[in-house]
GROMACS .gro file of C-alpha atoms in nm:
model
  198
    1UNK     CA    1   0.000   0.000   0.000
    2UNK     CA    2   0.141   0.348  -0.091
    3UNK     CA    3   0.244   0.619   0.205
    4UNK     CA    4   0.136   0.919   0.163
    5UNK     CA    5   0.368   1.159   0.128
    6UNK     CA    6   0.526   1.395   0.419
    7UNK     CA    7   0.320   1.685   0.545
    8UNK     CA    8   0.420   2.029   0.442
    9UNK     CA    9   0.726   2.114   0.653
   10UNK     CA   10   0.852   1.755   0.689
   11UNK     CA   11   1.238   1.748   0.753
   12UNK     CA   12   1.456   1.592   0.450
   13UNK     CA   13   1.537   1.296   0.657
   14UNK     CA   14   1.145   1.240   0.653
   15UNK     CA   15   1.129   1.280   0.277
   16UNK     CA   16   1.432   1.051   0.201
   17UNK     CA   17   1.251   0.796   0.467
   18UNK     CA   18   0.917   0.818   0.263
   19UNK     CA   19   1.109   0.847  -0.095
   20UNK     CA   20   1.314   0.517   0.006
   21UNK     CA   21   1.018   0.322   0.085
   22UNK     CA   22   0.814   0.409  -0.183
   23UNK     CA   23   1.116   0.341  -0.469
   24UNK     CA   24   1.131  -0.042  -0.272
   25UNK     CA   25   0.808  -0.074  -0.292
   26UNK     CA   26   0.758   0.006  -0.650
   27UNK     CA   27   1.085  -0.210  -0.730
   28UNK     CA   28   0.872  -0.503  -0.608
   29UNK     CA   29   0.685  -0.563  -0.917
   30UNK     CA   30   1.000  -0.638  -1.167
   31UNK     CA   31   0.725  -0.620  -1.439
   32UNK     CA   32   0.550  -0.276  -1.420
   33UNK     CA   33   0.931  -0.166  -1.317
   34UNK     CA   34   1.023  -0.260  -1.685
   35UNK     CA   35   0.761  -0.148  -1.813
   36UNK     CA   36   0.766   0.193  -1.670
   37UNK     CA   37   1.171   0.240  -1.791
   38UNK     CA   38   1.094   0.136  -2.104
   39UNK     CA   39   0.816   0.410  -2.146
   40UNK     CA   40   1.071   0.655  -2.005
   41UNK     CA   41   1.355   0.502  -2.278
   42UNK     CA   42   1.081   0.569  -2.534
   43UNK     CA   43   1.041   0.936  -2.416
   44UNK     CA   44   1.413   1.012  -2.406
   45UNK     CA   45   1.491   0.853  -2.727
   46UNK     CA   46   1.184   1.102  -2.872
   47UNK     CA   47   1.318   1.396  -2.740
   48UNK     CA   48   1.480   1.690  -2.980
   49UNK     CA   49   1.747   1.799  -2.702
   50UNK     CA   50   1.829   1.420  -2.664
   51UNK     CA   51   1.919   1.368  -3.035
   52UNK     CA   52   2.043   1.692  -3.116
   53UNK     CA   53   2.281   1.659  -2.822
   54UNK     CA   54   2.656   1.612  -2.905
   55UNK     CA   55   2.738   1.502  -2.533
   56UNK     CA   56   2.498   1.357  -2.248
   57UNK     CA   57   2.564   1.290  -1.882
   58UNK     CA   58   2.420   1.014  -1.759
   59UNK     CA   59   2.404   0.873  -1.442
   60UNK     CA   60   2.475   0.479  -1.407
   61UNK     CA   61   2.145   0.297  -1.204
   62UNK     CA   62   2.205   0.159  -0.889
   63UNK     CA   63   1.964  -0.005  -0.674
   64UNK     CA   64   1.629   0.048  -0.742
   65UNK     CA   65   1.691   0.372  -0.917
   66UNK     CA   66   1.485   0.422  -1.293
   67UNK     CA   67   1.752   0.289  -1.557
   68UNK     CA   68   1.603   0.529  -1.880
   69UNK     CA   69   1.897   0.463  -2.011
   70UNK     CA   70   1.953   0.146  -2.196
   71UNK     CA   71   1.875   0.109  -2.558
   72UNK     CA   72   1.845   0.523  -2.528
   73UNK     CA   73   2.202   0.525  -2.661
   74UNK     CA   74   2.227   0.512  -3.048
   75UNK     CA   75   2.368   0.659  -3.365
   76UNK     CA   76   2.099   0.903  -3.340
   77UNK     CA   77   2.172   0.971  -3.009
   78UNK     CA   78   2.460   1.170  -2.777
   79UNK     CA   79   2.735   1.071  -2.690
   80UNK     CA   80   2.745   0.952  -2.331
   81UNK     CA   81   2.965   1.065  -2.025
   82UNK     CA   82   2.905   0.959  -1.669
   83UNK     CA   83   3.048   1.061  -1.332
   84UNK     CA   84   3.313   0.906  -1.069
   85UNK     CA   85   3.312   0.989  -0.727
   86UNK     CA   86   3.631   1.079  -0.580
   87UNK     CA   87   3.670   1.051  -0.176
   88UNK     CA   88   3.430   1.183   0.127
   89UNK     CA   89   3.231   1.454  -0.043
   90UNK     CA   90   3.509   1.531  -0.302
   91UNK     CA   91   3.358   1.687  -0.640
   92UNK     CA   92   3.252   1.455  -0.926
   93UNK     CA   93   3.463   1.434  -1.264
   94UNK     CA   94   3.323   1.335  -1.557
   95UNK     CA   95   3.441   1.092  -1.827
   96UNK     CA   96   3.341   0.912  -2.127
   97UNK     CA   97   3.120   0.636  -2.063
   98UNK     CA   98   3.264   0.270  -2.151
   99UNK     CA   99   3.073  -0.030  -2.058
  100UNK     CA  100   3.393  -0.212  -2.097
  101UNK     CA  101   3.595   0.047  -1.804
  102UNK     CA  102   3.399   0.037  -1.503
  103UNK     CA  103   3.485  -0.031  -1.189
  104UNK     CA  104   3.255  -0.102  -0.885
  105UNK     CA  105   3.275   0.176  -0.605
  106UNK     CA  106   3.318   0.096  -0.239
  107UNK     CA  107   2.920   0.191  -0.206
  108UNK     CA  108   2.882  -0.058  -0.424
  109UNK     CA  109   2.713   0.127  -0.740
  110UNK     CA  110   2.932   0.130  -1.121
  111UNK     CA  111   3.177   0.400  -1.247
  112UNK     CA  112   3.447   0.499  -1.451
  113UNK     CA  113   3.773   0.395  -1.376
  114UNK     CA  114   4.035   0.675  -1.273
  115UNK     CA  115   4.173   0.642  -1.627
  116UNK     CA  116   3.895   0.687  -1.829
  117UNK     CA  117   3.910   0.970  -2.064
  118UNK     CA  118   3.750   1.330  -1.948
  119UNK     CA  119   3.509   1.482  -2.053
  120UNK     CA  120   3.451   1.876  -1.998
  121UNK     CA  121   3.148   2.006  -1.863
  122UNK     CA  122   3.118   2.234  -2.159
  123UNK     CA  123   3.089   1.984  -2.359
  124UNK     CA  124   2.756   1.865  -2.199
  125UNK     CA  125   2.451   1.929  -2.387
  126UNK     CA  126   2.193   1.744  -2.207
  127UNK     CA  127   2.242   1.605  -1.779
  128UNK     CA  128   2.002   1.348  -1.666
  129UNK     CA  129   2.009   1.390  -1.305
  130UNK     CA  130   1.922   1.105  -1.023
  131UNK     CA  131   1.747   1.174  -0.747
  132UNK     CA  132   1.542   1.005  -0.435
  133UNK     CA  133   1.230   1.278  -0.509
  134UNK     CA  134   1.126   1.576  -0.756
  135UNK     CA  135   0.864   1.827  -0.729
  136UNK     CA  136   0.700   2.048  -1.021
  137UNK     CA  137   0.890   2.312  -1.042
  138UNK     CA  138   1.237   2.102  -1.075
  139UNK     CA  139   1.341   2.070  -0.667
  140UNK     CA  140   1.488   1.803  -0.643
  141UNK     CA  141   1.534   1.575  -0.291
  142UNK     CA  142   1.895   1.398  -0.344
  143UNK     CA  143   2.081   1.155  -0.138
  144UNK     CA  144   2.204   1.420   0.099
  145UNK     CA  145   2.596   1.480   0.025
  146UNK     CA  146   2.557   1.752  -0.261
  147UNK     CA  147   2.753   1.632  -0.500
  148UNK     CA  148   2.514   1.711  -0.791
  149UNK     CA  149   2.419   2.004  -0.661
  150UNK     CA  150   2.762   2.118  -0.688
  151UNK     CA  151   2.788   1.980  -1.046
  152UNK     CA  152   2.457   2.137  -1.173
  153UNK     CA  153   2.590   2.482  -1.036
  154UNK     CA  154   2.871   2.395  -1.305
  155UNK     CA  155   2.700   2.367  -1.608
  156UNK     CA  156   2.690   2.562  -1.887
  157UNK     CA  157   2.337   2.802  -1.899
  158UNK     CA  158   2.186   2.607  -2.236
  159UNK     CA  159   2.289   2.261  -2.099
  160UNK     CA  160   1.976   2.100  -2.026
  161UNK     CA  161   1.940   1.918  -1.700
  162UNK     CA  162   1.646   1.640  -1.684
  163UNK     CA  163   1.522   1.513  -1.335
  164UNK     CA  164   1.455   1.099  -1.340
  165UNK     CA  165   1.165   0.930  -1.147
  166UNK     CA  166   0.882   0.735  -1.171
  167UNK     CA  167   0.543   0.925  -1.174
  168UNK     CA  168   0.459   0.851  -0.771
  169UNK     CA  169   0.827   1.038  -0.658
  170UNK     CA  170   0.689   1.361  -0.847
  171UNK     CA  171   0.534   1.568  -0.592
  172UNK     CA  172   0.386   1.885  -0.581
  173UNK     CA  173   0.688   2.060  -0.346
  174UNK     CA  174   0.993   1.884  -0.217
  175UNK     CA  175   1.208   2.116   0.107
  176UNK     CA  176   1.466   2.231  -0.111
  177UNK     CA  177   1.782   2.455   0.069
  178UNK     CA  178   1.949   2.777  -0.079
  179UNK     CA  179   2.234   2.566  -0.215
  180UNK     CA  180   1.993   2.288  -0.376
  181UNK     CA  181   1.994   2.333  -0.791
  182UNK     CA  182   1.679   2.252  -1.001
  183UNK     CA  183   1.654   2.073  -1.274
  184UNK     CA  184   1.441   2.194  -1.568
  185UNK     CA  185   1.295   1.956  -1.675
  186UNK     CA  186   1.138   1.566  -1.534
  187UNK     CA  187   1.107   1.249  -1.707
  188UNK     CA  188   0.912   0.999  -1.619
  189UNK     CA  189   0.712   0.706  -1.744
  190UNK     CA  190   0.462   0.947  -1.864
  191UNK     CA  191   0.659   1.179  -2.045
  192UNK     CA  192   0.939   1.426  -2.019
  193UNK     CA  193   0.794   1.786  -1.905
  194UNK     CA  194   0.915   2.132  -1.845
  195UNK     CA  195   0.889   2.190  -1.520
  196UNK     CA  196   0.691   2.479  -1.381
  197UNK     CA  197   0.893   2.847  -1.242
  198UNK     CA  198   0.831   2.859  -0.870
   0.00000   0.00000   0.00000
């Protein structure tokens, strides 16, 4: 059975609580869980700013995060760069994506190995962006160390950041912080939408 969501003035320990929960329990049905990331592989792979992209970043699923990802990555397509994490709360670098080059992190989730080949952030075109919640007008409720935050505030002004979740992690307001960074737009099984000024 679904939780609601947090009242209005919840903490962001509450929100990553209820988030959390509800990704597990969505994860439990393998089939709609398919079903919904191809829909949102569909909706990418439709998207001007996705094929008109020269360079993506894309995030690597871990988990039970959405994977809109696979099959998404063509000759009509960008192409794709991903992130490693350095140490502690150490910025993120970006490098070209290789299936073939990953390593597996201490935490457990995929990334480029330390000699993977760079990528600059001007070079980015289009960022999907993970993330425990969203809300309409692109907040965004992360994992809690800011290290997208901190890449977002690095981007270029016409790169085009997209916010990844399925339809019941969409809420109408997230709690969002002066340093937080929206996103500007949210795809989901339904579709990929600008997201509404605050």
């Amino acid at each position: 059975m679904a939780r609601a969501s947090p009242e209005h003035g919840a903490s962001k320990a509450e929100w990553r609580d209820w988030a959390r929960a509800t990704r597990r329990r969505l994860a439990r049905d393998a089939a709609a869980r398919a079903a919904a990331d191809d829909r949102m592989r569909a909706h990418l792979g439709a998207w001007g700013a996705w094929r008109d992209a020269r360079w993506a970043l894309v995030y690597l699923p871990f988990g039970d995060e959405c994977d809109p990802l696979a099959g998404a990555a063509d000759e009509h397509g960008p192409r794709l760069a991903t992130t490693r994490t350095g140490a502690g709360t150490g910025p993120l670098s970006v490098h070209v994506l290789d299936a073939s080059a990953l390593e597996r992190h201490a935490f457990g989730f995929s990334q480029p190995r330390p000699d993977a080949p760079g990528v600059t952030l001007a070079e980015i075109d289009v960022v999907l962006v993970p993330g425990l919640a969203f809300d309409q007008h692109g907040g965004r409720l992360g994992y809690g160390r800011g290290l997208y935050d901190r890449l977002l505030g690095t981007l270029h002004a016409s790169a085009q950041t997209v916010g990844v979740a399925r339809r019941d992690l969409v809420v109408p307001k997230v709690p969002v912080e002066h340093h937080d960074v929206d996103v500007a737009w949210l795809l989901s099984e339904d579709g990929i939408t600008r997201v509404r000024p605050r």
